[in-house]
CSV table of C-alpha atoms in Angstrom, one decimal:
chain,number,residue,atom,x,y,z
A,1,MET,CA,153.0,89.2,98.6
A,2,THR,CA,151.9,85.9,100.3
A,3,PRO,CA,154.8,84.2,102.0
A,4,GLN,CA,155.6,80.8,100.6
A,5,HIS,CA,156.9,77.8,102.5
A,6,HIS,CA,160.7,77.5,102.8
A,7,THR,CA,161.4,80.5,100.5
A,8,LEU,CA,163.6,83.5,101.3
A,9,ASN,CA,161.2,86.0,102.6
A,10,TYR,CA,162.9,88.9,104.5
A,11,THR,CA,166.4,90.2,104.8
A,12,GLU,CA,167.5,92.0,108.0
A,13,LEU,CA,170.7,94.0,108.3
A,14,THR,CA,172.2,94.9,111.7
A,15,VAL,CA,173.4,98.5,111.7
A,16,THR,CA,175.1,100.6,114.3
A,17,ASP,CA,173.6,104.0,113.2
A,18,LEU,CA,170.1,103.6,111.9
A,19,ALA,CA,169.8,107.2,110.6
A,20,ALA,CA,173.1,106.8,108.6
A,21,ALA,CA,172.0,103.4,107.2
A,22,ILE,CA,168.7,104.8,106.1
A,23,ALA,CA,170.4,107.8,104.4
A,24,PHE,CA,172.9,105.5,102.7
A,25,TYR,CA,170.4,103.1,101.3
A,26,GLN,CA,168.0,105.9,100.2
A,27,ALA,CA,170.8,107.7,98.4
A,28,ALA,CA,172.6,104.8,96.9
A,29,PHE,CA,169.6,102.6,95.9
A,30,GLY,CA,166.5,104.7,96.2
A,31,TRP,CA,165.0,102.4,99.0
A,32,THR,CA,162.1,103.6,101.1
A,33,PHE,CA,161.5,102.7,104.7
A,34,VAL,CA,158.8,102.2,107.3
A,35,ASP,CA,159.7,103.9,110.5
A,36,TYR,CA,159.3,101.8,113.7
A,37,GLY,CA,161.2,104.1,116.0
A,38,ARG,CA,164.8,104.5,117.0
A,39,ASP,CA,165.8,100.8,116.8
A,40,TYR,CA,164.2,99.5,113.6
A,41,ALA,CA,163.2,100.5,110.1
A,42,GLY,CA,161.4,98.2,107.6
A,43,ILE,CA,162.6,98.2,104.0
A,44,ALA,CA,159.5,98.9,101.9
A,45,SER,CA,158.8,96.6,98.9
A,46,PRO,CA,159.7,98.3,95.6
A,47,GLN,CA,156.2,97.3,94.3
A,48,GLY,CA,154.7,99.9,96.6
A,49,ASP,CA,152.2,97.3,97.8
A,50,GLY,CA,152.6,98.2,101.5
A,51,GLU,CA,154.7,95.0,102.1
A,52,GLU,CA,158.3,94.9,103.5
A,53,VAL,CA,161.2,92.9,102.0
A,54,GLY,CA,163.6,93.4,104.9
A,55,GLY,CA,164.6,95.7,107.7
A,56,LEU,CA,167.4,97.6,109.4
A,57,LEU,CA,168.0,96.6,113.1
A,58,ARG,CA,170.0,99.0,115.2
A,59,SER,CA,172.5,97.4,117.5
A,60,SER,CA,175.3,98.9,119.6
A,61,GLU,CA,177.7,96.3,118.2
A,62,PRO,CA,178.3,95.6,114.5
A,63,ARG,CA,177.4,92.1,113.2
A,64,ALA,CA,180.4,89.7,112.9
A,65,GLN,CA,181.7,89.3,109.4
A,66,GLY,CA,180.9,86.2,107.4
A,67,GLY,CA,177.6,84.4,106.9
A,68,PRO,CA,175.4,84.7,103.8
A,69,LEU,CA,176.0,87.4,101.2
A,70,VAL,CA,173.0,89.5,100.2
A,71,LEU,CA,173.1,90.3,96.5
A,72,LEU,CA,171.3,93.2,94.9
A,73,TYR,CA,170.5,93.4,91.1
A,74,SER,CA,171.5,96.4,89.1
A,75,ASP,CA,170.6,97.5,85.5
A,76,ASP,CA,173.9,99.5,85.5
A,77,LEU,CA,176.7,98.2,87.7
A,78,ASP,CA,179.1,101.1,87.2
A,79,ALA,CA,176.4,103.6,88.1
A,80,SER,CA,175.6,101.6,91.2
A,81,ALA,CA,179.2,101.6,92.2
A,82,GLU,CA,179.4,105.4,91.8
A,83,ALA,CA,176.2,105.8,93.9
A,84,ILE,CA,177.6,103.5,96.7
A,85,VAL,CA,180.8,105.6,97.0
A,86,ARG,CA,179.0,108.9,96.7
A,87,SER,CA,176.5,107.9,99.4
A,88,GLY,CA,179.2,106.9,101.9
A,89,GLY,CA,179.7,103.2,101.2
A,90,THR,CA,183.0,101.5,100.3
A,91,ILE,CA,183.8,99.2,97.4
A,92,VAL,CA,185.5,96.2,99.0
A,93,GLN,CA,185.8,94.1,95.8
A,94,LYS,CA,185.9,95.9,92.5
A,95,ALA,CA,183.6,94.7,89.7
A,96,TYR,CA,184.6,91.3,88.2
A,97,SER,CA,183.2,88.9,85.7
A,98,PHE,CA,181.5,85.7,86.5
A,99,PRO,CA,179.5,83.3,84.3
A,100,GLY,CA,176.2,85.3,84.6
A,101,GLY,CA,177.7,88.8,84.2
A,102,ARG,CA,179.6,91.1,86.5
A,103,ARG,CA,179.4,91.8,90.3
A,104,LEU,CA,181.1,93.8,93.0
A,105,HIS,CA,181.0,93.8,96.8
A,106,PHE,CA,180.6,96.8,99.0
A,107,ALA,CA,180.4,97.7,102.7
A,108,ASP,CA,177.6,100.0,104.0
A,109,PRO,CA,178.4,102.6,106.8
A,110,SER,CA,177.9,99.9,109.5
A,111,GLY,CA,180.3,97.6,107.8
A,112,ASN,CA,177.8,95.1,106.3
A,113,GLU,CA,179.1,93.5,103.2
A,114,LEU,CA,176.7,93.1,100.3
A,115,GLY,CA,177.1,92.5,96.6
A,116,VAL,CA,175.6,94.0,93.5
A,117,TRP,CA,175.4,92.2,90.2
A,118,ALA,CA,174.4,92.8,86.6
A,119,THR,CA,173.6,90.3,83.8
A,120,GLN,CA,175.8,89.2,81.0
A,121,GLN,CA,173.5,91.2,78.6
A,122,GLN,CA,174.2,94.4,80.5
A,123,ARG,CA,177.9,93.7,80.3
A,124,ASN,CA,177.7,93.1,76.6
A,125,ARG,CA,175.8,96.4,76.1
A,126,GLU,CA,178.6,98.3,78.0
A,127,THR,CA,181.3,96.6,75.9
A,128,LEU,CA,179.5,97.7,72.7
A,129,GLN,CA,179.0,101.2,73.9
A,130,ASN,CA,182.7,101.5,74.8
A,131,GLN,CA,183.7,100.2,71.3
A,132,ASP,CA,181.6,102.9,69.7
A,133,MET,CA,183.6,105.6,71.5
């Protein structure tokens, strides 16, 4: 992917345990990584094109809370929530509705807070499936 002027291009998360962070994101979201040694891992693009979309930077201190919130997209928000917990993350704000669909917030093993969202259409499919039961 060719970088474009003034667009978001790369997201880097500071983590206190690189191996634990890699294991968490692999298990919860199926991410793959490029190994750069004990202090850094690149997050491989899901297109499999050899590009990276971000990275995990090992630090002895956790990053201070606050700042921008990184949001991931999900085709199935409830399944993503289960995978987050099963993989060692913590749901810090349960799923809630917003005008575009539903979203939740979670903390990874290093305490980074991220969000996951699903479209309104995905929410409507879930509602219809629950009514059929």
